[in-house]
Coordinates of C-alpha atoms in Angstrom, one line a residue:
Chain M
M281 CA 72.2 32.9 26.8
T282 CA 70.5 36.2 27.1
V283 CA 70.4 35.7 31.1
I284 CA 73.8 34.8 31.5
T285 CA 75.1 37.5 29.3
Q286 CA 73.1 39.8 31.3
R287 CA 74.3 38.9 34.6
F288 CA 77.7 38.3 34.2
F289 CA 79.2 40.6 31.5
P290 CA 79.1 44.6 31.4
A291 CA 77.0 46.7 29.4
R292 CA 79.7 47.4 26.6
L293 CA 81.0 43.8 26.6
R294 CA 77.3 42.6 26.2
W295 CA 77.0 45.0 23.2
S296 CA 80.2 43.8 21.5
L297 CA 79.1 40.1 22.0
Q298 CA 75.8 40.8 20.0
K299 CA 77.5 42.4 17.5
R300 CA 79.9 39.7 17.1
E301 CA 77.1 37.2 17.0
A302 CA 75.2 39.0 14.6
L303 CA 78.4 39.3 12.5
T304 CA 78.8 35.3 12.6
F305 CA 75.2 35.3 11.6
Y306 CA 76.1 37.0 8.4
L307 CA 79.3 35.2 7.6
C308 CA 77.1 31.9 8.0
V309 CA 74.5 32.9 5.6
L310 CA 76.7 34.8 3.3
P311 CA 77.2 31.8 0.8
W312 CA 73.3 31.4 0.6
F313 CA 73.0 35.2 0.0
I314 CA 75.6 35.4 -2.7
G315 CA 74.4 32.3 -4.3
F316 CA 70.6 34.0 -4.0
L317 CA 72.1 36.8 -6.1
L318 CA 74.1 34.8 -8.8
F319 CA 71.4 32.1 -9.5
Y320 CA 68.1 33.3 -8.2
L321 CA 67.7 37.4 -8.1
G322 CA 70.3 38.2 -10.7
P323 CA 68.6 35.5 -13.1
V324 CA 65.1 36.5 -12.5
L325 CA 66.2 40.1 -13.3
A326 CA 68.3 39.3 -16.1
S327 CA 65.4 37.2 -17.3
F328 CA 63.3 40.5 -17.6
Y329 CA 65.8 42.4 -19.4
F330 CA 66.1 39.7 -22.0
S331 CA 62.3 39.6 -22.4
L332 CA 62.4 43.1 -23.7
T333 CA 65.0 42.2 -26.2
K334 CA 65.5 40.1 -29.4
W335 CA 68.3 37.8 -28.8
D336 CA 69.8 34.8 -30.7
L337 CA 72.8 34.3 -28.7
I338 CA 75.0 35.0 -31.9
T339 CA 74.5 38.9 -32.2
P340 CA 74.1 41.1 -29.5
P341 CA 70.7 41.2 -27.4
Q342 CA 68.5 44.3 -29.5
F343 CA 66.3 46.4 -27.1
I344 CA 62.6 46.3 -28.7
G345 CA 60.5 47.0 -25.6
L346 CA 57.4 45.3 -25.1
D347 CA 57.2 43.7 -28.8
N348 CA 57.7 40.1 -27.6
Y349 CA 55.0 40.1 -24.9
E350 CA 52.8 41.9 -27.5
R351 CA 53.1 39.2 -30.2
I352 CA 53.0 36.5 -27.5
F353 CA 49.3 37.8 -26.6
T354 CA 48.0 38.8 -29.9
R355 CA 49.6 36.8 -32.8
D356 CA 50.8 33.2 -31.2
K357 CA 48.6 30.4 -31.4
Y358 CA 51.3 27.8 -29.6
F359 CA 51.0 30.1 -26.4
L360 CA 47.3 30.0 -26.6
Q361 CA 47.2 26.2 -27.1
A362 CA 50.3 26.1 -24.2
I363 CA 47.9 28.0 -22.0
K364 CA 45.2 25.8 -22.7
V365 CA 46.7 22.4 -22.7
T366 CA 48.7 23.4 -19.4
T367 CA 45.7 24.9 -17.5
I368 CA 43.6 22.0 -18.4
Y369 CA 46.2 19.7 -17.2
T370 CA 46.9 21.5 -13.8
F371 CA 43.2 22.1 -13.0
T372 CA 42.3 18.1 -13.6
Y373 CA 45.8 17.0 -12.2
V374 CA 45.9 19.0 -9.1
P375 CA 42.4 18.0 -7.6
L376 CA 43.3 14.1 -8.2
D377 CA 46.6 14.6 -6.7
L378 CA 45.3 16.0 -3.6
V379 CA 42.2 13.6 -3.3
F380 CA 43.9 10.3 -4.3
G381 CA 46.8 11.5 -2.2
L382 CA 44.5 12.0 1.1
L383 CA 42.5 8.9 0.4
I384 CA 45.6 6.6 0.4
A385 CA 46.9 8.6 3.6
L386 CA 43.7 7.7 5.4
L387 CA 44.1 4.2 4.2
V388 CA 47.8 3.5 5.5
N389 CA 47.2 5.4 8.6
Q390 CA 44.9 2.6 9.7
R391 CA 46.3 0.6 12.5
V392 CA 46.7 -2.5 11.1
R393 CA 49.4 -5.3 11.2
G394 CA 51.8 -4.8 8.3
V395 CA 50.9 -1.5 7.0
G396 CA 54.2 -0.2 6.8
I397 CA 54.7 -2.3 4.0
F398 CA 51.7 -1.0 2.2
R399 CA 53.1 2.8 3.2
T400 CA 56.3 1.6 1.3
I401 CA 54.7 0.3 -1.7
F402 CA 52.3 3.3 -2.0
Y403 CA 55.5 6.0 -1.4
M404 CA 58.3 4.3 -3.8
P405 CA 57.3 5.4 -7.3
S406 CA 57.4 8.9 -6.2
V407 CA 61.1 8.7 -5.8
L408 CA 61.6 6.8 -9.0
A409 CA 60.3 10.5 -10.8
G410 CA 62.4 11.1 -14.4
V411 CA 63.0 9.5 -17.8
A412 CA 63.0 5.9 -16.8
Y413 CA 59.7 6.2 -15.2
V414 CA 58.2 8.0 -18.2
V415 CA 59.7 5.2 -20.8
M416 CA 58.4 2.8 -18.6
W417 CA 54.8 3.9 -18.7
M418 CA 55.2 4.8 -22.6
W419 CA 55.4 0.9 -22.7
V420 CA 52.7 0.5 -20.3
F421 CA 50.5 2.7 -22.6
N422 CA 51.4 0.8 -25.8
P423 CA 48.5 0.6 -28.1
Q424 CA 49.2 -2.7 -29.1
A425 CA 50.8 -4.7 -26.4
G426 CA 50.8 -2.4 -23.3
L427 CA 49.6 -3.4 -19.8
I428 CA 46.6 -1.0 -19.7
N429 CA 45.3 -2.1 -23.3
G430 CA 46.2 -5.9 -22.7
L431 CA 44.2 -6.0 -19.5
L432 CA 41.3 -4.3 -21.1
A433 CA 41.6 -7.2 -23.8
Y434 CA 40.5 -9.7 -21.4
F435 CA 37.2 -7.8 -21.2
G436 CA 36.8 -7.7 -24.8
V437 CA 37.4 -3.6 -24.5
Q438 CA 39.6 -2.0 -27.2
G439 CA 41.3 0.3 -25.8
P440 CA 42.2 3.7 -27.0
R441 CA 45.6 4.5 -28.4
W442 CA 46.6 6.8 -25.2
L443 CA 49.8 8.7 -26.0
L444 CA 49.0 8.4 -29.7
D445 CA 45.7 9.8 -29.7
P446 CA 45.2 13.9 -29.5
K447 CA 42.0 13.1 -27.1
W448 CA 43.8 10.4 -24.8
A449 CA 47.2 11.8 -24.6
L450 CA 46.3 14.3 -21.5
P451 CA 44.7 11.7 -19.6
A452 CA 47.3 9.4 -20.3
L453 CA 49.8 11.9 -18.6
I454 CA 47.6 12.3 -15.8
I455 CA 47.4 8.7 -14.9
M456 CA 51.4 8.6 -15.6
S457 CA 51.5 11.3 -12.7
L458 CA 49.2 10.1 -10.6
W459 CA 51.3 6.6 -9.9
G460 CA 54.2 9.2 -8.0
V461 CA 51.1 10.5 -5.9
G462 CA 53.1 9.3 -2.9
R463 CA 54.9 12.4 -2.6
T464 CA 51.7 14.2 -1.3
M465 CA 50.8 11.3 0.6
V466 CA 53.4 11.1 2.7
I467 CA 53.1 14.9 3.5
Y468 CA 49.3 14.2 4.8
L469 CA 50.7 11.0 6.6
A470 CA 52.8 13.2 8.5
G471 CA 50.1 15.9 9.1
L472 CA 48.0 12.9 10.1
Q473 CA 50.2 11.4 12.8
D474 CA 50.3 14.5 14.7
I475 CA 46.8 14.8 15.3
P476 CA 46.7 13.5 18.9
R477 CA 44.4 10.5 19.4
E478 CA 42.7 11.5 22.3
L479 CA 40.4 14.2 20.3
Y480 CA 38.9 10.8 18.5
E481 CA 38.5 9.2 21.8
S482 CA 36.7 11.8 23.2
A483 CA 34.6 12.4 20.1
S484 CA 33.8 8.7 20.1
I485 CA 32.6 8.9 23.7
D486 CA 30.3 11.8 22.8
G487 CA 28.8 9.7 20.1
A488 CA 30.4 11.0 17.0
N489 CA 30.5 8.5 14.1
A490 CA 33.6 7.6 11.8
W491 CA 32.2 10.3 9.0
S492 CA 31.6 13.2 11.5
R493 CA 35.0 12.5 12.9
F494 CA 36.6 12.8 9.8
W495 CA 34.5 15.7 9.0
N496 CA 35.0 17.5 12.3
I497 CA 38.2 16.4 13.6
T498 CA 40.9 14.8 10.6
L499 CA 39.8 17.5 8.0
P500 CA 40.2 20.6 10.1
L501 CA 43.2 19.6 11.7
L502 CA 44.6 18.4 8.3
T503 CA 44.2 21.7 6.3
P504 CA 47.8 23.1 6.9
S505 CA 48.8 20.0 4.8
I506 CA 46.7 20.2 2.2
L507 CA 47.6 23.9 2.0
F508 CA 50.9 22.5 1.6
N509 CA 50.2 20.2 -0.7
L510 CA 48.0 22.6 -3.0
I511 CA 50.9 25.1 -3.3
F512 CA 53.6 22.7 -4.1
S513 CA 51.3 20.7 -6.4
I514 CA 50.3 23.6 -8.3
I515 CA 53.6 25.1 -8.7
L516 CA 55.4 21.7 -10.0
T517 CA 52.5 21.2 -12.3
F518 CA 52.7 24.4 -14.1
Q519 CA 56.4 23.6 -14.8
S520 CA 55.8 19.9 -15.9
F521 CA 58.6 19.4 -18.3
T522 CA 60.1 15.6 -18.4
N523 CA 57.2 13.7 -18.8
V524 CA 55.7 15.5 -21.9
Y525 CA 59.2 15.9 -23.4
I526 CA 59.8 12.3 -23.3
A527 CA 56.4 10.5 -23.7
T528 CA 54.6 12.8 -26.5
N529 CA 57.0 15.7 -26.9
G530 CA 53.6 17.8 -27.2
G531 CA 52.1 15.8 -29.8
P532 CA 50.0 14.5 -31.1
L533 CA 48.9 17.5 -33.0
D534 CA 49.9 19.8 -30.0
A535 CA 47.6 18.3 -27.8
T536 CA 50.0 18.0 -25.0
L537 CA 52.2 21.1 -25.7
F538 CA 53.0 22.2 -22.3
Y539 CA 54.0 25.5 -21.4
V540 CA 57.6 24.7 -20.6
L541 CA 57.8 22.7 -23.2
Y542 CA 57.2 25.3 -25.8
L543 CA 59.3 27.3 -23.7
Y544 CA 62.0 25.1 -24.1
R545 CA 61.7 24.9 -27.8
K546 CA 61.7 28.5 -28.4
A547 CA 64.7 29.2 -26.1
F548 CA 67.1 26.1 -26.9
E549 CA 65.9 24.8 -30.4
H550 CA 65.0 28.3 -31.9
L551 CA 67.5 30.4 -29.6
A552 CA 64.8 32.8 -29.5
M553 CA 66.0 34.0 -25.9
G554 CA 64.2 37.3 -25.5
Y555 CA 61.0 35.4 -27.0
A556 CA 61.5 32.6 -24.5
S557 CA 62.2 34.9 -21.6
A558 CA 59.1 36.7 -21.9
L559 CA 57.4 33.5 -21.9
A560 CA 59.3 32.6 -18.7
W561 CA 58.3 35.6 -16.9
I562 CA 54.7 35.3 -17.9
L563 CA 54.7 31.8 -16.5
F564 CA 56.6 33.7 -13.5
L565 CA 53.8 36.0 -13.0
I566 CA 50.9 33.7 -13.1
V567 CA 52.4 31.0 -10.9
L568 CA 53.0 34.0 -8.6
V569 CA 49.2 35.2 -8.8
C570 CA 48.1 31.9 -8.2
T571 CA 50.1 31.5 -5.2
L572 CA 49.2 34.9 -3.5
I573 CA 45.6 33.9 -4.4
I574 CA 46.1 31.0 -2.5
F575 CA 47.7 32.1 0.3
T576 CA 45.8 35.1 0.8
T577 CA 42.4 33.0 1.1
S578 CA 44.0 30.4 3.1
G579 CA 43.2 32.5 6.4
K580 CA 39.4 31.5 5.6
W581 CA 39.9 27.6 5.5
V582 CA 43.2 26.7 7.0
F583 CA 42.9 26.1 10.7
Y584 CA 46.1 26.1 12.9
R585 CA 46.3 24.5 15.8
G586 CA 47.8 26.6 18.8
V587 CA 51.2 28.1 18.1
E588 CA 54.0 25.6 17.8
E589 CA 57.6 27.1 17.9
Chain Q
M69 CA 30.4 4.5 25.9
K70 CA 26.5 4.2 25.9
T71 CA 25.1 0.8 23.9
R72 CA 23.7 1.1 20.7
E73 CA 21.1 -1.2 19.1
T74 CA 23.5 -2.1 16.7
D75 CA 26.2 -3.6 19.3
V76 CA 23.4 -6.2 19.9
L77 CA 23.1 -7.5 16.7
F78 CA 26.8 -7.0 15.6
P79 CA 29.1 -7.1 18.7
A80 CA 32.1 -4.3 18.4
H81 CA 34.5 -7.2 17.7
W82 CA 32.8 -8.0 14.6
R83 CA 32.6 -4.7 13.3
R84 CA 36.1 -4.0 13.9
N85 CA 37.1 -7.5 12.2
L86 CA 35.0 -6.4 8.9
W87 CA 36.6 -2.8 9.4
N88 CA 40.1 -4.4 9.2
A89 CA 39.0 -7.1 6.4
I90 CA 37.7 -4.2 4.3
I91 CA 41.0 -2.0 5.1
Y92 CA 43.1 -4.9 4.1
A93 CA 41.3 -5.6 0.7
L94 CA 41.6 -1.8 -0.1
L95 CA 45.2 -1.8 0.7
I96 CA 46.3 -4.9 -1.5
A97 CA 43.9 -3.9 -4.5
G98 CA 45.8 -0.5 -4.3
S99 CA 49.2 -1.9 -3.8
L100 CA 48.8 -4.1 -6.8
M101 CA 47.7 -1.6 -8.7
F102 CA 51.0 0.7 -8.1
L103 CA 53.0 -2.6 -8.3
L104 CA 51.8 -4.1 -11.4
P105 CA 53.3 -1.4 -13.6
L106 CA 56.7 -2.3 -12.2
F107 CA 56.1 -5.9 -12.4
W108 CA 55.2 -5.6 -16.3
V109 CA 58.3 -3.7 -17.3
F110 CA 60.6 -6.1 -15.4
S111 CA 58.7 -9.2 -16.8
S112 CA 59.1 -7.1 -20.3
S113 CA 63.0 -6.5 -19.9
L114 CA 63.2 -10.3 -19.9
K115 CA 61.1 -11.2 -22.8
P116 CA 62.6 -12.2 -26.5
E117 CA 61.1 -9.9 -28.7
Y118 CA 58.4 -12.4 -30.3
Q119 CA 57.1 -12.5 -26.9
I120 CA 56.5 -8.8 -25.9
F121 CA 53.6 -8.3 -28.6
K122 CA 51.8 -11.4 -27.6
I123 CA 47.9 -10.8 -26.9
P124 CA 46.9 -11.8 -24.2
P125 CA 50.0 -10.7 -22.6
Q126 CA 52.6 -13.5 -21.3
W127 CA 53.1 -12.5 -17.6
I128 CA 56.1 -14.6 -16.9
P129 CA 58.7 -14.5 -19.6
N130 CA 59.7 -18.1 -20.7
P131 CA 62.2 -18.6 -22.0
I132 CA 63.9 -15.7 -19.8
R133 CA 66.1 -13.5 -21.7
W134 CA 68.9 -11.8 -19.8
Q135 CA 70.9 -11.1 -23.0
N136 CA 68.1 -7.8 -22.9
Y137 CA 70.5 -6.4 -20.1
S138 CA 73.8 -6.9 -21.5
E139 CA 72.7 -5.7 -25.0
A140 CA 71.2 -2.5 -23.8
W141 CA 74.3 -2.1 -21.6
T142 CA 76.7 -2.5 -24.5
Y143 CA 74.6 -0.5 -27.2
V144 CA 75.7 2.8 -25.4
P145 CA 77.9 3.4 -22.6
F146 CA 75.5 3.1 -19.6
G147 CA 78.5 2.6 -17.1
R148 CA 80.0 5.9 -18.2
F149 CA 76.6 7.5 -18.0
M150 CA 76.1 6.2 -14.5
L151 CA 79.6 7.1 -13.7
N152 CA 79.0 11.0 -14.6
T153 CA 75.8 10.6 -12.8
L154 CA 77.7 9.8 -9.8
I155 CA 80.3 12.0 -10.0
I156 CA 77.7 15.2 -10.2
A157 CA 75.8 13.8 -7.2
A158 CA 79.0 13.4 -5.3
G159 CA 80.1 16.7 -5.9
A160 CA 76.5 18.1 -5.7
I161 CA 76.1 16.4 -2.2
T162 CA 79.7 17.4 -0.7
G163 CA 78.6 21.4 -1.7
N164 CA 75.3 21.1 0.2
L165 CA 76.3 19.0 3.2
L166 CA 79.1 22.0 3.7
S167 CA 77.2 25.1 2.9
C168 CA 74.0 24.1 4.2
T169 CA 75.0 23.2 7.5
I170 CA 76.8 26.5 8.3
I171 CA 74.0 28.4 6.7
A172 CA 71.1 26.5 8.5
Y173 CA 73.5 27.0 12.0
G174 CA 73.0 30.4 11.3
F175 CA 69.4 30.5 11.1
A176 CA 68.7 28.3 13.8
R177 CA 70.9 29.4 16.3
L178 CA 72.3 33.0 15.9
R179 CA 70.7 36.7 16.4
A180 CA 70.9 39.3 14.0
P181 CA 69.1 42.4 12.9
G182 CA 67.2 41.2 9.8
K183 CA 67.6 37.2 10.1
N184 CA 63.5 36.8 9.9
M185 CA 63.3 38.6 6.4
L186 CA 66.4 36.8 5.0
F187 CA 64.8 33.8 6.4
I188 CA 61.5 34.5 4.4
L189 CA 63.6 35.5 1.3
M190 CA 65.3 32.2 1.5
L191 CA 61.7 30.3 1.4
S192 CA 60.2 32.3 -1.1
T193 CA 63.0 31.3 -3.6
M194 CA 61.7 27.8 -2.9
M195 CA 58.3 28.6 -5.0
L196 CA 60.5 30.1 -7.8
V197 CA 59.5 28.6 -11.2
E198 CA 62.7 27.0 -12.6
P199 CA 62.4 28.1 -16.7
V200 CA 62.5 31.8 -15.5
R201 CA 66.3 31.1 -14.1
I202 CA 67.5 28.5 -16.9
I203 CA 68.2 30.9 -19.8
P204 CA 69.9 33.6 -17.9
M205 CA 72.0 30.5 -16.1
Y206 CA 72.6 29.3 -19.4
I207 CA 74.0 32.2 -20.4
E208 CA 75.9 32.7 -17.2
F209 CA 77.4 29.2 -17.6
K210 CA 78.0 30.1 -21.2
T211 CA 80.5 33.0 -20.2
L212 CA 82.1 31.1 -18.0
G213 CA 82.7 28.5 -20.6
W214 CA 81.1 25.7 -18.4
I215 CA 78.8 24.4 -20.8
D216 CA 79.5 20.7 -21.3
T217 CA 81.0 20.3 -17.9
F218 CA 79.6 19.0 -14.8
L219 CA 80.0 22.4 -12.9
P220 CA 76.6 24.1 -13.5
M221 CA 75.1 20.8 -12.0
I222 CA 78.0 21.0 -9.1
V223 CA 78.8 24.7 -8.0
P224 CA 75.4 25.9 -7.1
A225 CA 75.3 23.5 -4.4
F226 CA 78.3 25.0 -2.6
F227 CA 75.7 28.0 -2.1
G228 CA 73.3 26.0 -0.3
S229 CA 69.9 25.0 -1.4
P230 CA 66.7 26.6 0.4
F231 CA 64.7 23.4 0.8
Y232 CA 68.0 21.5 2.5
I233 CA 68.8 24.6 4.2
F234 CA 65.0 24.9 5.8
L235 CA 65.0 21.1 6.6
L236 CA 68.5 21.3 8.5
R237 CA 67.4 24.6 10.3
Q238 CA 64.3 22.8 11.9
F239 CA 66.5 20.1 13.0
F240 CA 69.2 22.3 14.7
M241 CA 66.1 24.4 16.1
N242 CA 65.3 21.0 18.2
I243 CA 68.5 20.5 19.7
P244 CA 68.7 21.9 23.5
K245 CA 71.1 24.8 23.6
D246 CA 72.0 24.0 26.9
L247 CA 75.2 22.1 25.8
S248 CA 76.3 24.9 23.1
D249 CA 75.7 27.7 25.6
A250 CA 78.1 26.1 27.9
A251 CA 80.6 25.2 25.0
L252 CA 80.2 28.9 24.3
I253 CA 81.2 30.4 27.7
D254 CA 83.9 28.2 27.8
G255 CA 85.4 30.0 24.9
A256 CA 84.6 27.6 21.9
S257 CA 83.7 29.1 18.7
H258 CA 80.3 28.6 16.9
L259 CA 82.5 26.4 13.9
Q260 CA 83.6 24.3 16.7
I261 CA 80.2 24.0 18.3
L262 CA 78.6 23.1 14.8
W263 CA 81.4 20.5 14.2
R264 CA 81.7 19.0 17.7
I265 CA 78.3 19.4 18.9
I266 CA 75.7 19.8 16.4
L267 CA 76.5 17.6 13.4
P268 CA 77.5 14.5 15.4
I269 CA 73.8 14.3 16.8
S270 CA 72.4 15.7 13.4
K271 CA 73.3 12.4 11.5
P272 CA 69.8 11.5 10.2
A273 CA 69.1 15.0 9.1
L274 CA 72.2 14.9 7.2
A275 CA 71.7 11.8 5.6
A276 CA 68.1 12.9 4.7
V277 CA 69.7 15.9 2.8
A278 CA 72.3 13.4 1.4
I279 CA 69.5 10.9 0.0
F280 CA 67.3 13.8 -1.4
N281 CA 70.2 15.5 -3.2
F282 CA 71.0 12.0 -4.4
Q283 CA 67.4 11.4 -5.5
G284 CA 67.2 15.1 -7.4
V285 CA 70.5 14.5 -9.2
W286 CA 69.6 10.9 -10.4
N287 CA 66.0 12.0 -11.8
D288 CA 67.0 15.5 -13.0
F289 CA 66.5 15.9 -16.8
L290 CA 66.1 19.4 -17.5
Y291 CA 69.4 20.9 -16.2
P292 CA 71.4 18.1 -18.1
L293 CA 69.7 18.5 -21.0
V294 CA 70.5 22.1 -21.2
F295 CA 73.9 22.4 -19.9
L296 CA 75.4 19.0 -21.3
H297 CA 75.9 18.2 -25.3
R298 CA 78.5 15.5 -25.8
H299 CA 77.2 12.0 -25.0
T300 CA 80.5 11.3 -23.1
N301 CA 79.1 13.6 -20.4
F302 CA 75.6 12.3 -20.3
T303 CA 73.9 11.5 -17.0
I304 CA 71.9 8.2 -16.6
A305 CA 68.5 10.3 -17.5
L306 CA 70.3 11.8 -20.6
G307 CA 71.7 8.5 -21.8
L308 CA 68.4 6.6 -21.2
N309 CA 66.8 9.3 -23.5
F310 CA 69.4 9.0 -25.7
F311 CA 69.4 5.1 -26.1
R312 CA 65.5 5.5 -26.5
S313 CA 65.7 8.0 -29.6
S314 CA 68.7 7.3 -31.6
Y315 CA 68.3 3.3 -32.2
S316 CA 65.5 1.4 -33.6
I317 CA 65.0 -0.1 -30.2
Q318 CA 63.7 -3.3 -29.2
W319 CA 61.5 -2.8 -26.4
G320 CA 62.9 -5.6 -24.5
N321 CA 66.3 -3.6 -24.3
L322 CA 64.6 -0.7 -23.7
M323 CA 62.9 -1.7 -20.6
A324 CA 65.9 -3.5 -19.7
A325 CA 68.0 -0.3 -19.9
S326 CA 64.6 1.7 -18.1
M327 CA 65.3 -1.1 -15.3
M328 CA 69.1 -0.4 -15.1
A329 CA 68.2 3.5 -14.6
L330 CA 65.6 2.6 -11.8
L331 CA 67.5 0.1 -10.0
P332 CA 70.0 2.3 -8.2
M333 CA 67.0 4.5 -7.0
V334 CA 65.2 1.4 -5.9
V335 CA 68.0 0.3 -3.5
V336 CA 68.7 3.9 -2.3
F337 CA 65.0 3.8 -1.4
F338 CA 64.8 0.5 0.5
L339 CA 68.1 1.2 2.2
A340 CA 67.3 4.7 3.5
Q341 CA 63.3 4.7 3.6
R342 CA 63.6 5.8 7.2
Y343 CA 65.3 8.9 5.9
F344 CA 63.2 9.8 3.1
I345 CA 60.2 10.0 5.5
E346 CA 61.9 11.3 8.7
G347 CA 63.5 14.1 6.4
I348 CA 59.6 15.2 6.0
S349 CA 58.9 15.1 9.6
F350 CA 62.1 17.0 10.2
S351 CA 61.0 19.8 8.0
G352 CA 57.9 19.9 10.0
I353 CA 55.8 20.0 6.9
K354 CA 52.7 18.9 8.8
G355 CA 49.5 19.9 10.8

C-alpha cells in the first residue's frame, strides 16, 4: 500500500490519505478506549479514592486519608492471615502447576498413535472451572465416603478429613486446582510443537542423549512459554476466589482465608467499601510488583529465537 | 550416526518399543487419574443414598437411580438458571464479536500515531487484578440501576475484551494484505473490507472467541454473585451454589445437579475442541 500511494498520489493527497487512515483507526478502537475508561482506568482510580474513605454505601463517603491502610498494616490479624494463606498457596501451587503442566505436555507431545485422545483427556478438566467443578471435588474429598479416602481404605489407610481439617484444607485445594493443569499444559504444547524437529535430529547425530537434548534444546526454546505460564498462573492464583468460597468458605479456623475471599467479605458482607478498596489496592500493588520483577529478570533466563513478526 | 555398544545388545527398534511402552503406561495411568474423579461423581449421581456412603466404594451403582436427576431438576428451577446463563452468554458473545472484530481490525491493519502505545496499554489491562475493579463497577452499575439485571455481564462486552481483541488481531495480521489493498484501490471502505474479505476467512478465530466467551460466562461466579440477587435471575453457577447451601441435600441429588451443570460445557468442549486449541495457537502464545 505504501509503495502504491507514494507512486500514484501527489504529496498532498497522500498526506490526507494517511490522515484518513489514522482517523479510521481511532474510530475503530474508540469502543475499546471508552471501555478502558469506564471499566478499567476509571474503576482503578475510583478504587484508590474509595480506599481513602470510610464508606458503607448508605451514608456518603467520608475522607479519612490513609487510616484504612494504617489499620490494615497494624491492627488487622485477618489481613495477616489472608496474606499468609495466599502466599503459601501461591508459592506451592504455581511451581506445581508449571512442573506438572510441563511434564504432561512433554508426555502428550510424544509421537505415538492415539496421543490426541490423551491430550483431550488431560485438557478437558481445565475448561470445567467453576462451581460444579468445586462441588464435585468436595465429594471426592468427603472424609467418610469420598473417592480419595475410599481408595486409601483399600490399603488400610485412614485418610485425613481434607477440607474439614485445618492442616489438610490447603493441600486439598491445591490438588483440586491441579486437576485443571491442562490450561498450562496446552500452552507448553503449543510451544513444544513450534520447536523445529531438525534441531533434535542434528543433535542426535552429534550424539546428544535424550536428557541433554531436553536440557539444551527443549527447555531453552520453551522459556517464553514458561514465562507466559508463570505470569498468568501467579496473577490467577493470587485472585483465587470461587474454589475457596465454595469449598471451605475460609475455614476451618481461617486456614483457607484467601485474600480475595476476605476482600469480598469486607466489601459485600460488611459493606466496608473503603476498607475493602484499600485491600484491593494492596493486592493490585503486590501483583504488579511480582509481575514487574518477573518481567525485568526474564531477560536473563528467557531465550527468544530470532525475531518473528 | 555412530554405532554405540548398546546398539548390539539392544537394537534400535527394541529400544523404540520399550520407550513407546513406557509412554503408553504413563499416558494411561495419568489419564485414569484425570478421569477417575469425573467417573466417580457420575457414578455417585446415579446411586441411591444408602449406596453412596458404602465402604469400600460401590463403583457401579445398582440399581441405577435416574430420579436423582429429575429430583434435582425440580427442587430448584435449573431450567431457568440455564436459560439465564444462555441469555447472558448470547448477549456477551454478540457484543464481543461485534466490538472485538472492529477493534482488532484497527490494531492489525491501520496505521496511526500512538497505535503501539495503545496496544501495549490494552495488553497490560489483561494483567489487572479483577478485585480492584469490582467495587467501583458495583457502584457504577448500582447508580445506573443495573444491579439484579444481566446488563453488567453483557454491556461491557460491547466495548471489547483485551484477550479476544489480541487473539483476533494476531489472526488478522496473518491474512495476506494483497486482497484488501486491491479492494482499497477499487474504493472499498475499511468496513466493507472487514465484512467481505477479512471476516469470511476468519471463521475459526471468531469461533474460538465465541467458545472462550461461552466458557467464561458459563463458569463465571464472582460477577454474578456480586451483581445478581434474586433467585429467578441466577446463572447456573449461582443456582448450583444456592442448591448446595439451601437444602439439606442428598449427595446423590447434588452430584446429579453438578453433572447437569458440567454437561453443557463438556459437550461444547468435545464439539469444538479444535477451536480451543487453535485459539491458543492463533494468539501466538508460544515460542
